[in-house]
PDB file of C-alpha atoms in Angstrom:
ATOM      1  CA  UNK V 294     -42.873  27.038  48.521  1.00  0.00           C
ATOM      2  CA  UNK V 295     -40.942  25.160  50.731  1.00  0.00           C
ATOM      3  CA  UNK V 296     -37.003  24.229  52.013  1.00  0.00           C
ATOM      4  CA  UNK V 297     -35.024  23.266  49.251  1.00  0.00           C
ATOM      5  CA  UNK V 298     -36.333  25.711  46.931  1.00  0.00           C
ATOM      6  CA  UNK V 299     -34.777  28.494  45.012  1.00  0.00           C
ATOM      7  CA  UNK V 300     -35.869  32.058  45.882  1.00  0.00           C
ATOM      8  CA  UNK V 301     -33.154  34.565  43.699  1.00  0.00           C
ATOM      9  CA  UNK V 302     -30.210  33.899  41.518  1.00  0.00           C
ATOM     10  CA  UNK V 303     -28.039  36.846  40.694  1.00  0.00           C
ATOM     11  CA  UNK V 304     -25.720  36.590  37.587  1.00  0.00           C
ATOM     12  CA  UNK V 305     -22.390  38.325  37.449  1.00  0.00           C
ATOM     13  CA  UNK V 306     -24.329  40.997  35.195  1.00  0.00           C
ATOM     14  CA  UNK V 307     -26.051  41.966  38.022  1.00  0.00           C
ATOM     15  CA  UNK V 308     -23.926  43.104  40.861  1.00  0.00           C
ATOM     16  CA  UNK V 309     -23.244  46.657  42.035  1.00  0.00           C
ATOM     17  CA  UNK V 310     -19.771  47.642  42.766  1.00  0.00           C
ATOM     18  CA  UNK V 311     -18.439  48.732  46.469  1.00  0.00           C
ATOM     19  CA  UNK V 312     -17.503  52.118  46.187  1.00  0.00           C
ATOM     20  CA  UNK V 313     -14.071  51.101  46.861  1.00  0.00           C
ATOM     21  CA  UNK V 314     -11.792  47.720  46.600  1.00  0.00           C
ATOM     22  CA  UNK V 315     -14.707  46.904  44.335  1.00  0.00           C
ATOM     23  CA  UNK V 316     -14.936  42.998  41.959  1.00  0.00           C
ATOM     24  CA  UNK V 317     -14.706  43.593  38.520  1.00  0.00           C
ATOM     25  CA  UNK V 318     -15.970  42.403  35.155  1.00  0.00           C
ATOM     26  CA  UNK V 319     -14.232  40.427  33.378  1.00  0.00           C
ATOM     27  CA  UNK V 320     -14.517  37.851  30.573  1.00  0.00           C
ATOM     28  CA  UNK V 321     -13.751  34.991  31.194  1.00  0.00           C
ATOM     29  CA  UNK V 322     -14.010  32.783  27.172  1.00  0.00           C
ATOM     30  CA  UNK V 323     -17.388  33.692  26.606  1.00  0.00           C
ATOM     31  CA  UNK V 324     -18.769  33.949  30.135  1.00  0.00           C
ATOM     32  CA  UNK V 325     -19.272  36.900  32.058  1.00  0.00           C
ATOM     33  CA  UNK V 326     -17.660  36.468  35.789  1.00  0.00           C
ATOM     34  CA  UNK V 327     -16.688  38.846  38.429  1.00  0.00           C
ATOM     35  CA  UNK V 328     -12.839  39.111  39.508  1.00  0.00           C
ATOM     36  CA  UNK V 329     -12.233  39.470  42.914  1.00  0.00           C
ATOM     37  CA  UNK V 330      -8.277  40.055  44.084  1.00  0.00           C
ATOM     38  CA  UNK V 331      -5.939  38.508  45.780  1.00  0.00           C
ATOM     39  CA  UNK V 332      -4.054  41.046  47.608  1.00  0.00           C
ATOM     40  CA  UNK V 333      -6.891  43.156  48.798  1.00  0.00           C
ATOM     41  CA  UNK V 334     -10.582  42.508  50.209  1.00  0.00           C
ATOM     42  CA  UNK V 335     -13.053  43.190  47.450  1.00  0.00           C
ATOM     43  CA  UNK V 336     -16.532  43.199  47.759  1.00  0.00           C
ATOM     44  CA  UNK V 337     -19.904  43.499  45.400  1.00  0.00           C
ATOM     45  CA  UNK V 338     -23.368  44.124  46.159  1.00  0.00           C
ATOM     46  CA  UNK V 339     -26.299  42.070  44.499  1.00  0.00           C
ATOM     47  CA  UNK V 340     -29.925  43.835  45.010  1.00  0.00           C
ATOM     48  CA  UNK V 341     -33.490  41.860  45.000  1.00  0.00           C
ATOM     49  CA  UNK V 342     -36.420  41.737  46.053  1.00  0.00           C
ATOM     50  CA  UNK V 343     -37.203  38.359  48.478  1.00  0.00           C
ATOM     51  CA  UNK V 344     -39.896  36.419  46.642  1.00  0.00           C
ATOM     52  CA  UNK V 345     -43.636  36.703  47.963  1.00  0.00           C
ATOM     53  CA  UNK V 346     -42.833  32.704  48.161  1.00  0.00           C
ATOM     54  CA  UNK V 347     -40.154  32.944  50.473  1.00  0.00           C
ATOM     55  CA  UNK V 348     -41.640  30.837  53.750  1.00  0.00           C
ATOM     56  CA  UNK V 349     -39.083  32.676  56.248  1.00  0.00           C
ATOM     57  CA  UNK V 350     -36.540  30.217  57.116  1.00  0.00           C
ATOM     58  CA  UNK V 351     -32.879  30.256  56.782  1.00  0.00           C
ATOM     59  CA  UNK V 352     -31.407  30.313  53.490  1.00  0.00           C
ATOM     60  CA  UNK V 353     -28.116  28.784  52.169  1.00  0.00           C
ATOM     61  CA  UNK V 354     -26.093  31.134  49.734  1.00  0.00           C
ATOM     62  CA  UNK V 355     -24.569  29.621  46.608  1.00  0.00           C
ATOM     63  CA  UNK V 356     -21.326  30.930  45.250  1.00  0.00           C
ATOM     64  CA  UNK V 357     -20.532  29.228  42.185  1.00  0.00           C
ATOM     65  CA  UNK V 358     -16.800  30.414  40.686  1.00  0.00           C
ATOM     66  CA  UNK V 359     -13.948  29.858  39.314  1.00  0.00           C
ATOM     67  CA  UNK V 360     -10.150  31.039  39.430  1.00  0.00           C
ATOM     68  CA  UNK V 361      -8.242  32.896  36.851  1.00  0.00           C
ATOM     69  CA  UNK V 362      -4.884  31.059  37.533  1.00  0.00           C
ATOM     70  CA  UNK V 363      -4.436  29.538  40.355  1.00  0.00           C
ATOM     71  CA  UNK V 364      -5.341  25.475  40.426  1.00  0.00           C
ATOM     72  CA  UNK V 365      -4.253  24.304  44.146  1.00  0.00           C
ATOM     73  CA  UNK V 366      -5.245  26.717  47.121  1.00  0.00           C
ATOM     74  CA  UNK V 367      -8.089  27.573  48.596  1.00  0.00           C
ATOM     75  CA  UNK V 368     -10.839  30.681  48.275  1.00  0.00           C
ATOM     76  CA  UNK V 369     -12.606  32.112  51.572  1.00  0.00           C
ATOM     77  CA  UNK V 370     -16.183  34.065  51.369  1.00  0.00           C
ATOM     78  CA  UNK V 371     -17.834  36.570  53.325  1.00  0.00           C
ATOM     79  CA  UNK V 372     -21.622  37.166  52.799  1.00  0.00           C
ATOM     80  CA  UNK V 373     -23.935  39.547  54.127  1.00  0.00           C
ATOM     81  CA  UNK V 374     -27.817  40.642  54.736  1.00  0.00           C
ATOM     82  CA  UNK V 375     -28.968  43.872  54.575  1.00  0.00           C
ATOM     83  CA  UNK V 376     -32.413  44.432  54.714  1.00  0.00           C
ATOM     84  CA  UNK V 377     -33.110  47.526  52.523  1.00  0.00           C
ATOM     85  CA  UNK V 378     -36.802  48.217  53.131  1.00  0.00           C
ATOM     86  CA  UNK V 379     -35.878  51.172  55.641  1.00  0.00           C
ATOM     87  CA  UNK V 380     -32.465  51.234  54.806  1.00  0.00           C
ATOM     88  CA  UNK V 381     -30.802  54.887  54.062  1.00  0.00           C
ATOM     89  CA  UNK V 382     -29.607  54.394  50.623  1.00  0.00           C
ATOM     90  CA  UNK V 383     -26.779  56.843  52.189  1.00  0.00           C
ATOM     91  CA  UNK V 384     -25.127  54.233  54.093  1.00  0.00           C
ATOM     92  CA  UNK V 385     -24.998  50.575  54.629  1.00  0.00           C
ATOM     93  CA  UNK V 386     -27.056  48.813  57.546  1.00  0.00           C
ATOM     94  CA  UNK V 387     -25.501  44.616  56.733  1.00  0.00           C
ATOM     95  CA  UNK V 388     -25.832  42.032  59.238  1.00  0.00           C
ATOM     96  CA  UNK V 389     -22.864  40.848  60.662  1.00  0.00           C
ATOM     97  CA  UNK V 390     -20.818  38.234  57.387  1.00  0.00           C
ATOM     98  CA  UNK V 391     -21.029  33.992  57.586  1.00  0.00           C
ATOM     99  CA  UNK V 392     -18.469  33.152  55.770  1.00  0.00           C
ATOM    100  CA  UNK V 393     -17.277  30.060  54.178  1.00  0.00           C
ATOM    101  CA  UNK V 394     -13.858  29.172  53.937  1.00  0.00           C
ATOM    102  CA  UNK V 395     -11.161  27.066  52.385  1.00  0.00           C
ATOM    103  CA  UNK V 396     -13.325  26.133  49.199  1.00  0.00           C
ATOM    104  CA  UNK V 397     -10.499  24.586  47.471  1.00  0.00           C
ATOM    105  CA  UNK V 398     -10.209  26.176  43.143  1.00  0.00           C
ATOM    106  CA  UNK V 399     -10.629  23.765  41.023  1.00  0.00           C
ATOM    107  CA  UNK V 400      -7.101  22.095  40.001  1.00  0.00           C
ATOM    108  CA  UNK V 401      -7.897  22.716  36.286  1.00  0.00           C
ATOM    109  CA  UNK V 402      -8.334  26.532  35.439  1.00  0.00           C
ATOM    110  CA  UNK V 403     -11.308  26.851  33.944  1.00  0.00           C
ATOM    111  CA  UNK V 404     -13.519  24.813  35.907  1.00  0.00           C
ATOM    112  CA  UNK V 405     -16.043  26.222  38.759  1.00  0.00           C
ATOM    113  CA  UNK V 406     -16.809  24.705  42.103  1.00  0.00           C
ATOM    114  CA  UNK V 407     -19.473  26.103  44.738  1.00  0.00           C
ATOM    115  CA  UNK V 408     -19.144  26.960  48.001  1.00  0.00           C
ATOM    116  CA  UNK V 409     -22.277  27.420  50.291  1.00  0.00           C
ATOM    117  CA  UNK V 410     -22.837  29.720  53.076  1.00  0.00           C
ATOM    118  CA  UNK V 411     -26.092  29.320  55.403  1.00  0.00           C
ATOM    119  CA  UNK V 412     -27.904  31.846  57.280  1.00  0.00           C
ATOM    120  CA  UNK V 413     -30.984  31.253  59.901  1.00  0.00           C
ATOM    121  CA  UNK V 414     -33.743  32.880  59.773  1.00  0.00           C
ATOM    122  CA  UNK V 415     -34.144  36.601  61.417  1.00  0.00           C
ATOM    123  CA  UNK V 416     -31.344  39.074  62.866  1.00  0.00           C
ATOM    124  CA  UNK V 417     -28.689  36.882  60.796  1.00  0.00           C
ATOM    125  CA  UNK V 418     -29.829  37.514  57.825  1.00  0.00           C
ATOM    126  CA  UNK V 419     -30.571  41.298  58.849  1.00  0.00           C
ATOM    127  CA  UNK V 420     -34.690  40.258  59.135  1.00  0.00           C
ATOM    128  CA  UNK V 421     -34.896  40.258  55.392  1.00  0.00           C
ATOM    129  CA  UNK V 422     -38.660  38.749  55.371  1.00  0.00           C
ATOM    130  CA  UNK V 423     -40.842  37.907  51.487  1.00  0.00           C
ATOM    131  CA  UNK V 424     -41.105  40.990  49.940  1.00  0.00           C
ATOM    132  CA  UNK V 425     -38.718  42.680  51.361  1.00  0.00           C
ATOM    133  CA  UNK V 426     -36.014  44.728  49.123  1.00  0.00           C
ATOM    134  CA  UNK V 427     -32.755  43.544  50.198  1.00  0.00           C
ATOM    135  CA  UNK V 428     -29.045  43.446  49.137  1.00  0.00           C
ATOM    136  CA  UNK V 429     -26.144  40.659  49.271  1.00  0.00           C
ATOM    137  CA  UNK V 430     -22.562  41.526  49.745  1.00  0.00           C
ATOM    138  CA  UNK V 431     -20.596  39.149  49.029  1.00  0.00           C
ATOM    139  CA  UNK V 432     -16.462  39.913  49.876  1.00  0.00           C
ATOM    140  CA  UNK V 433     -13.759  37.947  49.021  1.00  0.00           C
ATOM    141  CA  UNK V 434     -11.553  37.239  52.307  1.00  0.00           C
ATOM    142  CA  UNK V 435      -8.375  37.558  50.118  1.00  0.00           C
ATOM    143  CA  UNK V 436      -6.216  38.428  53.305  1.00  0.00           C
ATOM    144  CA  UNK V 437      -7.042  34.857  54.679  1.00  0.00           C
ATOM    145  CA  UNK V 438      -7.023  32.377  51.757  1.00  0.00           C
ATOM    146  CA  UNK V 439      -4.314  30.508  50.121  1.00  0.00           C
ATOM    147  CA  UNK V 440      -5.284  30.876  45.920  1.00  0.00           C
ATOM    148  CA  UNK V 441      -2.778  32.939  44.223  1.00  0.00           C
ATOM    149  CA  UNK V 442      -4.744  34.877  41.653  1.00  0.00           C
ATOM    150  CA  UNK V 443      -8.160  36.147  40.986  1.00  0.00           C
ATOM    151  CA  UNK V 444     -11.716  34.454  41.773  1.00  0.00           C
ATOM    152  CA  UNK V 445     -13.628  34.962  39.248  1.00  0.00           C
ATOM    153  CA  UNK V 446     -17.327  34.735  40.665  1.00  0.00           C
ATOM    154  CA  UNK V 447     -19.811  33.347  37.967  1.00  0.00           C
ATOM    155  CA  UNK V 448     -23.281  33.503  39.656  1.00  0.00           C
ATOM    156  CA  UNK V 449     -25.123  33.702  43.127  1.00  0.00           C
ATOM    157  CA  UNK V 450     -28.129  31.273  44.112  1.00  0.00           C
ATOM    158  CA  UNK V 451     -29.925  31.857  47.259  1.00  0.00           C
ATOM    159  CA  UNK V 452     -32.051  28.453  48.395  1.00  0.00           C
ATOM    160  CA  UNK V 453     -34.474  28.204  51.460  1.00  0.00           C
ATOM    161  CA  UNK V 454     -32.718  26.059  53.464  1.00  0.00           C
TER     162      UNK V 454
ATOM    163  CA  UNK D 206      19.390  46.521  48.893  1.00  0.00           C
ATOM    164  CA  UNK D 207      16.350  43.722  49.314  1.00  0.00           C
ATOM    165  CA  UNK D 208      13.230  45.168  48.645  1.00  0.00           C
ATOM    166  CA  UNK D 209      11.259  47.112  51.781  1.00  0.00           C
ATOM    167  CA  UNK D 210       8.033  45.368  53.001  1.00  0.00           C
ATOM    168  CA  UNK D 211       5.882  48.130  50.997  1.00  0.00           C
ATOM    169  CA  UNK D 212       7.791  47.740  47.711  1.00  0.00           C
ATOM    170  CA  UNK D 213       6.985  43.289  48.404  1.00  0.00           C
ATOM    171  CA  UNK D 214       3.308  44.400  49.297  1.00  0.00           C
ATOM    172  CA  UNK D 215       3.343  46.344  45.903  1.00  0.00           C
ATOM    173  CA  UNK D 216       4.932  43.465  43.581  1.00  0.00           C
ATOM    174  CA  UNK D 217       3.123  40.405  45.080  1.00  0.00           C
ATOM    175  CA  UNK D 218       0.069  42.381  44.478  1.00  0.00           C
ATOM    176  CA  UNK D 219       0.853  43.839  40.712  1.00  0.00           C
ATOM    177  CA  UNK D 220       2.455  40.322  40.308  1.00  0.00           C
ATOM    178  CA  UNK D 221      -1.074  38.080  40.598  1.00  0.00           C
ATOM    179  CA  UNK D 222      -2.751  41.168  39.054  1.00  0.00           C
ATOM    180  CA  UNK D 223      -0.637  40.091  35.790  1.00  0.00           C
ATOM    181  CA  UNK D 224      -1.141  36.174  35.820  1.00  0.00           C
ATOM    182  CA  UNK D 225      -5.119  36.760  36.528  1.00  0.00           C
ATOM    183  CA  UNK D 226      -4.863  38.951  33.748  1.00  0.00           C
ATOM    184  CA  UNK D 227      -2.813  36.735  31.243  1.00  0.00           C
ATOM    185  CA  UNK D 228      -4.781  33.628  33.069  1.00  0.00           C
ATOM    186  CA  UNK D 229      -1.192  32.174  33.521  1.00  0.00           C
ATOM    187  CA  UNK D 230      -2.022  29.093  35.451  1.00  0.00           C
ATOM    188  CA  UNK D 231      -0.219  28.753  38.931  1.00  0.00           C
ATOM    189  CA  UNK D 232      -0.061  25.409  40.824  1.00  0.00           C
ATOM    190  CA  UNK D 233       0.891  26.691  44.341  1.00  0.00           C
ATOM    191  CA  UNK D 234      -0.717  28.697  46.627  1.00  0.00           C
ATOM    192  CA  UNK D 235      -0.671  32.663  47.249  1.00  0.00           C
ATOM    193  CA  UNK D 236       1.867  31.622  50.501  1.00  0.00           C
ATOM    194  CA  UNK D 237       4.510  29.792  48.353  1.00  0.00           C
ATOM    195  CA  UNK D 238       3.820  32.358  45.247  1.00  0.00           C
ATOM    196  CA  UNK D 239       4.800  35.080  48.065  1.00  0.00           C
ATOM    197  CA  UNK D 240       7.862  33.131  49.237  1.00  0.00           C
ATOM    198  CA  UNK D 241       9.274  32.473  45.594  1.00  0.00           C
ATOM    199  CA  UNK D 242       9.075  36.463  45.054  1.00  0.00           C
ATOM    200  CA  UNK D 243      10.782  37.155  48.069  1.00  0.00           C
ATOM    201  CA  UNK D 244      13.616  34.287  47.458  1.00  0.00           C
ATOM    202  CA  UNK D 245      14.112  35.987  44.145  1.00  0.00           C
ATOM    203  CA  UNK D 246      14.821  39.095  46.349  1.00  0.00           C
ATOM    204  CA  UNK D 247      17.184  37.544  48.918  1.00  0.00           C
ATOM    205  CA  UNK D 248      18.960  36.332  46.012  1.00  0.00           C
ATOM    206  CA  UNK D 249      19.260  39.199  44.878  1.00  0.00           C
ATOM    207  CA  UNK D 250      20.550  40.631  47.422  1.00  0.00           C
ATOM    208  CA  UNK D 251      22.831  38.054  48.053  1.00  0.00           C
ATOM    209  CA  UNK D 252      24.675  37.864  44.864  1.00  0.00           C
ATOM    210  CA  UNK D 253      24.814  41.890  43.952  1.00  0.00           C
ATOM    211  CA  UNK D 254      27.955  41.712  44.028  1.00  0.00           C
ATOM    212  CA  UNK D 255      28.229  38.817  41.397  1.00  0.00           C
ATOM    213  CA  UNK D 256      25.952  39.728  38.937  1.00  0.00           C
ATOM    214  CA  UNK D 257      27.723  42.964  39.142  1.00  0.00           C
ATOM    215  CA  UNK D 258      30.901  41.544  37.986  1.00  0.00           C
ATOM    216  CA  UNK D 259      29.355  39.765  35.531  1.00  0.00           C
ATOM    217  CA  UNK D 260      28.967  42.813  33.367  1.00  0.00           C
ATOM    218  CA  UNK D 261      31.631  44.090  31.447  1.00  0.00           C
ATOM    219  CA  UNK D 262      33.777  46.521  32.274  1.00  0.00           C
ATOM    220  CA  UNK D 263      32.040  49.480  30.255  1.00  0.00           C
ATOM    221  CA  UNK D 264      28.738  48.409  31.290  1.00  0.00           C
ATOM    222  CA  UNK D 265      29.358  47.898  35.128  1.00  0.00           C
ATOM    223  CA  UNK D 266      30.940  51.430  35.085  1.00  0.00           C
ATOM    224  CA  UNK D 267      29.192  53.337  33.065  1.00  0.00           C
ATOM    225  CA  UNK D 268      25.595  52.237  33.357  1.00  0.00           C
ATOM    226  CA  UNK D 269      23.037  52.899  36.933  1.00  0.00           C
ATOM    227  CA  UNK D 270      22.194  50.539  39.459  1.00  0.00           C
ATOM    228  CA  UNK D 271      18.450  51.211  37.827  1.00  0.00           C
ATOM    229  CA  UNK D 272      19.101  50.120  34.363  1.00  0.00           C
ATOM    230  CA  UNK D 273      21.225  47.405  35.044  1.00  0.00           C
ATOM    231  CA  UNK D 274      18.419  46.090  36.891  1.00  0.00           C
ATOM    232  CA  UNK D 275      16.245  46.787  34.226  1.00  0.00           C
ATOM    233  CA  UNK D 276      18.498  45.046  31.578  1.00  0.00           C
ATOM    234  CA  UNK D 277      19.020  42.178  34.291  1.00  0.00           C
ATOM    235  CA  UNK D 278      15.238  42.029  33.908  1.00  0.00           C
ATOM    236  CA  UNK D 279      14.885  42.265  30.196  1.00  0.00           C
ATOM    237  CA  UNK D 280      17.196  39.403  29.556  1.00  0.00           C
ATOM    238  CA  UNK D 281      15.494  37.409  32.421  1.00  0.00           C
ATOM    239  CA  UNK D 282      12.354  37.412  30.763  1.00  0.00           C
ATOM    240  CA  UNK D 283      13.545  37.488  27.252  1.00  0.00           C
ATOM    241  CA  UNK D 284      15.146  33.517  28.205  1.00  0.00           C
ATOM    242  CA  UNK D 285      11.754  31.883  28.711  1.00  0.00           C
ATOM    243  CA  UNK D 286       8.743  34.509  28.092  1.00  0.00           C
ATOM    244  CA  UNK D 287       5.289  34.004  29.315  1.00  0.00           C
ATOM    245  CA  UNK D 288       2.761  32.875  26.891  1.00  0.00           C
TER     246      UNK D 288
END
């Protein structure tokens, strides 16, 4: 495989709640999505396993979502590595976030946009290497954006960059 | 009295809890949202007095601070309700 392909994509289905100031299902039509506040920092956890085919280099993380009311503002993102392989499932070992901010919502409610946050290769994406178990956190920075409202996070892509 | 900084906290958050939930569509941001709840307060604050003497007499004396507030309320959102 090589740069520009897709290694994982994690649906809304799929994530694991933080134990606390957790995103939530919700529904949003006929499409799953995860709802992420904004008043308070909530976070999710997506688990894999890095594909056999992954050729490690950086990757680029793809949040695709949507807001539940707001159409003006903006949405910030934190995302973070945690290499799981030797991980104590007791407590969390992620890399420091990358974040990308100021995605503006899209001005019709409804609609989804993506926002894109890249990580190199190694200590930044806590060493996660192919075949390595691995989880994603993904946090919405609610205390710094500007969209009234919840996100509502639809799926997760990860591309080798 | 206005509101205290934990009881604006607690309303701005229950507040875009409620329009995520009823997907109520909101064309500012989360800063001027914020400001419009706590210009509602000042006002508020501002014209107790008036709104006060805009009750009748029996009501003004005989019902509490609390359910005026809450009939204030109910008639408030009773004028134009939310989808």
């Amino acid at each position: 495989m090589a740069s520009g392909d897709t290694l994982i994509i994690f649906t809304s289905q799929q994530y694991q709640p933080d134990s606390s100031n957790q995103g939530t299902v919700d529904q949003r039509g006929t499409n799953w999505v995860l709802d992420f506040d904004a008043s308070t920092n909530e976070s999710v956890f997506f688990s894999g396993v890095m594909p056999r085919h992954y050729g490690a280099g950086g990757v680029t993380v793809y949040l695709t979502f949507g807001a539940s009311s707001a159409t003006s503002g903006d949405v910030d993102w934190d995302v973070a590595f945690e290499d799981a392989a030797t991980q104590d499932m007791d407590s969390d070992g992620f890399a420091a976030v990358n974040s990308v901010d100021n995605t503006t919502v899209p001005g019709t409610s409804g609609e989804k946009v993506t926002a894109n946050v890249t990580f190199t290769d190694g200590a930044d994406m806590d060493s996660v290497g192919a075949g390595d178990p691995f989880r994603l956190k993904v946090t919405r920075d609610a205390a710094s954006d500007t969209a009234a409202g919840d996100a509502e996070l639809w799926s997760v892509e990860i591309k080798e960059t | 009295m206005a509101m205290t900084a934990q009881q604006r906290t607690e309303i701005i958050k229950d507040v875009q809890s409620e329009i995520s939930s009823r997907r109520i569509e909101i064309s500012i941001t989360k800063s001027d949202f914020i400001a419009a709840i706590d210009a509602w307060d000042t006002f508020l604050d501002d014209n107790v007095v008036a709104i006060n003497n805009a009750l009748p007499a029996a009501a003004k004396a005989g019902l509490t601070t609390a359910v005026k507030n809450w009939l204030f309320a109910q008639v408030a959102s009773k004028r134009s309700p939310l989808e």
